[in-house]
Amino acid sequence: MITMAETSQKALQQQILIDDSNIPDWLLTEILQRLPVKHIFKFKCVSKRWFLLISDPFFARLYSTRINTSLSTSQPWNLLFRYLYEVRIVPSSMIDTRIALKQSQDFSSPGFSLNFLPYSKHDSPIKILASSNGLLLCCETFYWQKNYYICNPLIQQWIALPKPPKAIKSVAVGFICKDDHYEVIRFPTANYGPSSTLRLETFSSETGKWHWSIVNCPVMDYYIKTDSPVVHYNGSLHWLEFRHSKIITYDPHNGTNTRLHLMNLPDDRQSEHLSLLGVSRGRFRYFEVTDTCFGPRDLRVWVLSDNDAQRWCLEYRIKFSGSWIDEVNEFIPKDNFYIFPLALHPHEFDIVYLGYGGCLVSYNLGTRKLDVVHRNFYSHQLLAFVFSPWPTTIPQPFW
């Protein structure tokens, strides 16, 4: 039985939602722009007036300005699990969960997942390949990639791309989004033949089609490190190359785009496996853990000080054995002393993320403080996903 109080409350809620005629546009705009962006897009459905106010480009500019001012130009971000190799050992409650940190109110409850995409099988979670300007590039599989999706996880908008023209077992993928235009670039992760040329495929949202071209590569027998995500920096895409210990770069908007380029890594690096690239506060960085089997390990971080001269500057060098023993003994077993780099903080130079003793941990390079972010950590693949101040909408496909 519905009580009189419940009836009155329902009538009051309807009145609040419907009768806003006495609220001027400027005041309603001021109220709406203080709401979390995830909720704002839902409130477009309240009324035609709200839809028009929120859809106005002026509202987006106003919201972005307020966010940037309040956050001191540090945009909200989070760590996302890219994909899981051994799904059978992962608890069923974690399979759809893709978030590592909980500081963002937009991803607070009920949590973040990609189950709104058409492909979301529990026995094979969808893979996150790259991010750009608040959008994610995803694929159904790690090998033989053919079904790509671009999505905005905050507003759960997505599109499927046409299938690439050629089936390739393993590809290095890049993703660039600027304004309403985006591009996906891919090429084979390895080349074992005698030729110094390779087939590079590009999808452009402006044409709605894939096109391919033959480009030159400075080395014939390259091998891309696929467990390190691609990095977009200074207009170019960057991939770690394993066989020659270089960085392969490609600028899709430079001239005829007929070649890949090589970039040097720091001369005094030591690790061939436990390393990754990243960007922190607009600076290009290289992060490694020395991969010695015995004895103390080092954590090292370099910053690119001169892009044209490819000059690196060592920022941090920390020995694990002398820095962590007191903190670690409290919560991580000593027999799980396996350490690997996972991500760089996009806004803080001092903070890095590591896999350590079955946990995802954050480590402050300045204070030497170690904190557990996520226990029972099953994935070695993380992506630092920075939100755009105002959600990037994906133009409806015309193909």
GROMACS .gro file of C-alpha atoms in nm, residues 45-259:
model
  215
   45CYS     CA    1   1.688   1.341  -2.091
   46VAL     CA    2   1.512   1.546  -1.821
   47SER     CA    3   1.359   1.799  -2.059
   48LYS     CA    4   1.408   1.969  -2.393
   49ARG     CA    5   1.537   2.278  -2.213
   50TRP     CA    6   1.803   2.082  -2.025
   51PHE     CA    7   1.902   1.902  -2.344
   52LEU     CA    8   1.953   2.232  -2.529
   53LEU     CA    9   2.150   2.390  -2.243
   54ILE     CA   10   2.386   2.094  -2.200
   55SER     CA   11   2.431   2.045  -2.576
   56ASP     CA   12   2.529   2.408  -2.631
   57PRO     CA   13   2.905   2.440  -2.712
   58PHE     CA   14   2.916   2.733  -2.468
   59PHE     CA   15   2.824   2.495  -2.184
   60ALA     CA   16   3.107   2.257  -2.280
   61ARG     CA   17   3.363   2.542  -2.287
   62LEU     CA   18   3.236   2.674  -1.953
   63TYR     CA   19   3.252   2.329  -1.794
   64SER     CA   20   3.604   2.261  -1.926
   65THR     CA   21   3.730   2.598  -1.800
   66ARG     CA   22   3.590   2.537  -1.453
   67ILE     CA   23   3.740   2.187  -1.433
   68ASN     CA   24   4.085   2.303  -1.546
   69THR     CA   25   4.081   2.595  -1.302
   70SER     CA   26   3.972   2.388  -1.003
   71LEU     CA   27   4.222   2.111  -1.078
   72SER     CA   28   4.515   2.343  -1.153
   73THR     CA   29   4.532   2.204  -1.508
   74SER     CA   30   4.552   1.845  -1.380
   75GLN     CA   31   4.275   1.653  -1.553
   76PRO     CA   32   4.107   1.359  -1.376
   77TRP     CA   33   4.255   1.023  -1.464
   78ASN     CA   34   4.260   0.659  -1.365
   79LEU     CA   35   4.452   0.337  -1.416
   80LEU     CA   36   4.273   0.080  -1.630
   81PHE     CA   37   4.343  -0.289  -1.669
   82ARG     CA   38   4.413  -0.335  -2.041
   83TYR     CA   39   4.354  -0.710  -2.065
   84LEU     CA   40   4.400  -1.035  -1.877
   85TYR     CA   41   4.599  -1.328  -2.011
   86GLU     CA   42   4.492  -1.610  -1.779
   87VAL     CA   43   4.124  -1.542  -1.732
   88ARG     CA   44   4.054  -1.877  -1.568
   89ILE     CA   45   4.244  -1.774  -1.252
   90VAL     CA   46   4.061  -1.442  -1.219
   91PRO     CA   47   3.761  -1.421  -0.984
   92SER     CA   48   3.437  -1.382  -1.176
   93SER     CA   49   3.365  -1.057  -0.991
   94MET     CA   50   3.679  -0.902  -1.137
   95ILE     CA   51   3.647  -1.000  -1.502
   96ASP     CA   52   3.441  -0.699  -1.607
   97THR     CA   53   3.616  -0.460  -1.370
   98ARG     CA   54   3.873  -0.245  -1.549
   99ILE     CA   55   3.957   0.018  -1.291
  100ALA     CA   56   4.254   0.016  -1.054
  101LEU     CA   57   4.221   0.345  -0.864
  102LYS     CA   58   3.912   0.475  -0.687
  103GLN     CA   59   3.981   0.846  -0.657
  104SER     CA   60   3.757   0.955  -0.944
  105GLN     CA   61   3.392   1.021  -0.861
  106ASP     CA   62   3.298   0.946  -1.221
  107PHE     CA   63   3.414   0.585  -1.179
  108SER     CA   64   3.313   0.537  -0.816
  109SER     CA   65   3.001   0.321  -0.812
  110PRO     CA   66   2.898   0.074  -0.945
  111GLY     CA   67   3.245   0.063  -1.100
  112PHE     CA   68   3.395   0.084  -1.443
  113SER     CA   69   3.361  -0.178  -1.713
  114LEU     CA   70   3.326  -0.208  -2.087
  115ASN     CA   71   3.025  -0.435  -2.078
  116PHE     CA   72   2.824  -0.181  -2.280
  117LEU     CA   73   3.025  -0.283  -2.587
  118PRO     CA   74   2.866  -0.551  -2.805
  119TYR     CA   75   3.153  -0.792  -2.741
  120SER     CA   76   3.184  -0.873  -2.370
  121LYS     CA   77   3.231  -1.248  -2.323
  122HIS     CA   78   3.335  -1.350  -1.973
  123ASP     CA   79   3.580  -1.607  -2.104
  124SER     CA   80   3.759  -1.347  -2.316
  125PRO     CA   81   3.732  -0.987  -2.190
  126ILE     CA   82   3.771  -0.714  -2.449
  127LYS     CA   83   4.120  -0.565  -2.484
  128ILE     CA   84   4.206  -0.196  -2.433
  129LEU     CA   85   4.474  -0.108  -2.686
  130ALA     CA   86   4.523   0.269  -2.652
  131SER     CA   87   4.364   0.596  -2.541
  132SER     CA   88   4.352   0.948  -2.680
  133ASN     CA   89   4.163   1.261  -2.578
  134GLY     CA   90   3.926   1.075  -2.346
  135LEU     CA   91   3.850   0.792  -2.590
  136LEU     CA   92   3.956   0.427  -2.581
  137LEU     CA   93   4.053   0.204  -2.871
  138CYS     CA   94   3.947  -0.155  -2.799
  139CYS     CA   95   3.954  -0.488  -2.978
  140GLU     CA   96   3.800  -0.829  -2.926
  141THR     CA   97   4.129  -1.017  -2.946
  142PHE     CA   98   4.500  -0.970  -2.889
  143TYR     CA   99   4.607  -1.171  -3.195
  144TRP     CA  100   4.447  -1.152  -3.541
  145GLN     CA  101   4.278  -0.823  -3.459
  146LYS     CA  102   3.991  -0.735  -3.691
  147ASN     CA  103   3.700  -0.597  -3.485
  148TYR     CA  104   3.794  -0.257  -3.341
  149TYR     CA  105   3.577  -0.032  -3.125
  150ILE     CA  106   3.625   0.331  -3.026
  151CYS     CA  107   3.435   0.429  -2.714
  152ASN     CA  108   3.390   0.696  -2.449
  153PRO     CA  109   3.350   0.497  -2.125
  154LEU     CA  110   3.209   0.790  -1.927
  155ILE     CA  111   2.905   0.841  -2.147
  156GLN     CA  112   2.908   0.483  -2.284
  157GLN     CA  113   2.913   0.594  -2.646
  158TRP     CA  114   3.082   0.368  -2.899
  159ILE     CA  115   3.124   0.287  -3.267
  160ALA     CA  116   3.261  -0.014  -3.453
  161LEU     CA  117   3.523   0.042  -3.720
  162PRO     CA  118   3.520  -0.136  -4.056
  163LYS     CA  119   3.741  -0.443  -4.059
  164PRO     CA  120   4.101  -0.391  -4.175
  165PRO     CA  121   4.179  -0.504  -4.531
  166LYS     CA  122   4.433  -0.770  -4.431
  167ALA     CA  123   4.453  -1.027  -4.152
  168ILE     CA  124   4.779  -0.996  -3.954
  169LYS     CA  125   4.859  -1.216  -3.656
  170SER     CA  126   5.024  -0.951  -3.438
  171VAL     CA  127   5.014  -0.573  -3.491
  172ALA     CA  128   5.150  -0.262  -3.323
  173VAL     CA  129   4.858  -0.021  -3.293
  174GLY     CA  130   4.845   0.357  -3.251
  175PHE     CA  131   4.546   0.583  -3.186
  176ILE     CA  132   4.520   0.962  -3.223
  177CYS     CA  133   4.208   1.169  -3.161
  178LYS     CA  134   4.196   1.544  -3.215
  179ASP     CA  135   3.873   1.742  -3.212
  180ASP     CA  136   3.620   1.535  -3.406
  181HIS     CA  137   3.878   1.348  -3.611
  182TYR     CA  138   4.057   1.025  -3.518
  183GLU     CA  139   4.301   0.784  -3.677
  184VAL     CA  140   4.405   0.426  -3.608
  185ILE     CA  141   4.748   0.315  -3.732
  186ARG     CA  142   4.876  -0.041  -3.733
  187PHE     CA  143   5.164  -0.245  -3.874
  188PRO     CA  144   5.323  -0.586  -3.798
  189THR     CA  145   5.498  -0.613  -3.461
  190ALA     CA  146   5.794  -0.795  -3.615
  191ASN     CA  147   5.982  -0.818  -3.941
  192TYR     CA  148   6.208  -1.117  -4.002
  193GLY     CA  149   6.263  -1.080  -4.374
  194PRO     CA  150   6.543  -0.909  -4.566
  195SER     CA  151   6.326  -0.615  -4.674
  196SER     CA  152   6.343  -0.278  -4.498
  197THR     CA  153   5.988  -0.190  -4.602
  198LEU     CA  154   5.661  -0.285  -4.437
  199ARG     CA  155   5.287  -0.247  -4.489
  200LEU     CA  156   5.127   0.023  -4.272
  201GLU     CA  157   4.747   0.049  -4.248
  202THR     CA  158   4.559   0.363  -4.143
  203PHE     CA  159   4.192   0.419  -4.067
  204SER     CA  160   4.070   0.779  -4.086
  205SER     CA  161   3.732   0.896  -3.959
  206GLU     CA  162   3.731   1.159  -4.235
  207THR     CA  163   3.717   0.897  -4.509
  208GLY     CA  164   3.559   0.613  -4.312
  209LYS     CA  165   3.798   0.370  -4.477
  210TRP     CA  166   4.123   0.185  -4.421
  211HIS     CA  167   4.406   0.258  -4.660
  212TRP     CA  168   4.749   0.105  -4.670
  213SER     CA  169   5.091   0.222  -4.780
  214ILE     CA  170   5.442   0.084  -4.799
  215VAL     CA  171   5.680   0.263  -4.563
  216ASN     CA  172   6.051   0.231  -4.494
  217CYS     CA  173   6.185   0.108  -4.162
  218PRO     CA  174   6.540   0.190  -4.045
  219VAL     CA  175   6.599  -0.170  -3.933
  220MET     CA  176   6.500  -0.489  -4.112
  221ASP     CA  177   6.458  -0.722  -3.813
  222TYR     CA  178   6.267  -0.509  -3.563
  223TYR     CA  179   6.042  -0.646  -3.288
  224ILE     CA  180   5.784  -0.427  -3.105
  225LYS     CA  181   5.741  -0.472  -2.730
  226THR     CA  182   5.365  -0.533  -2.717
  227ASP     CA  183   5.325  -0.531  -2.338
  228SER     CA  184   5.415  -0.161  -2.326
  229PRO     CA  185   5.133   0.065  -2.451
  230VAL     CA  186   5.190   0.303  -2.740
  231VAL     CA  187   5.266   0.662  -2.636
  232HIS     CA  188   5.156   0.973  -2.826
  233TYR     CA  189   5.406   1.253  -2.771
  234ASN     CA  190   5.504   1.564  -2.966
  235GLY     CA  191   5.280   1.470  -3.257
  236SER     CA  192   5.429   1.121  -3.304
  237LEU     CA  193   5.343   0.770  -3.191
  238HIS     CA  194   5.613   0.583  -2.997
  239TRP     CA  195   5.660   0.208  -2.953
  240LEU     CA  196   5.937   0.029  -2.761
  241GLU     CA  197   6.146  -0.188  -2.995
  242PHE     CA  198   6.291  -0.494  -2.823
  243ARG     CA  199   6.552  -0.645  -3.058
  244HIS     CA  200   6.764  -0.332  -3.110
  245SER     CA  201   6.663  -0.157  -2.784
  246LYS     CA  202   6.527   0.147  -2.965
  247ILE     CA  203   6.203   0.343  -2.991
  248ILE     CA  204   6.015   0.326  -3.321
  249THR     CA  205   5.830   0.648  -3.399
  250TYR     CA  206   5.578   0.750  -3.663
  251ASP     CA  207   5.428   1.091  -3.736
  252PRO     CA  208   5.113   1.041  -3.945
  253HIS     CA  209   5.092   1.410  -4.033
  254ASN     CA  210   5.450   1.475  -4.143
  255GLY     CA  211   5.489   1.515  -4.517
  256THR     CA  212   5.440   1.201  -4.719
  257ASN     CA  213   5.454   0.966  -4.417
  258THR     CA  214   5.672   0.720  -4.604
  259ARG     CA  215   5.895   0.597  -4.321
   0.00000   0.00000   0.00000
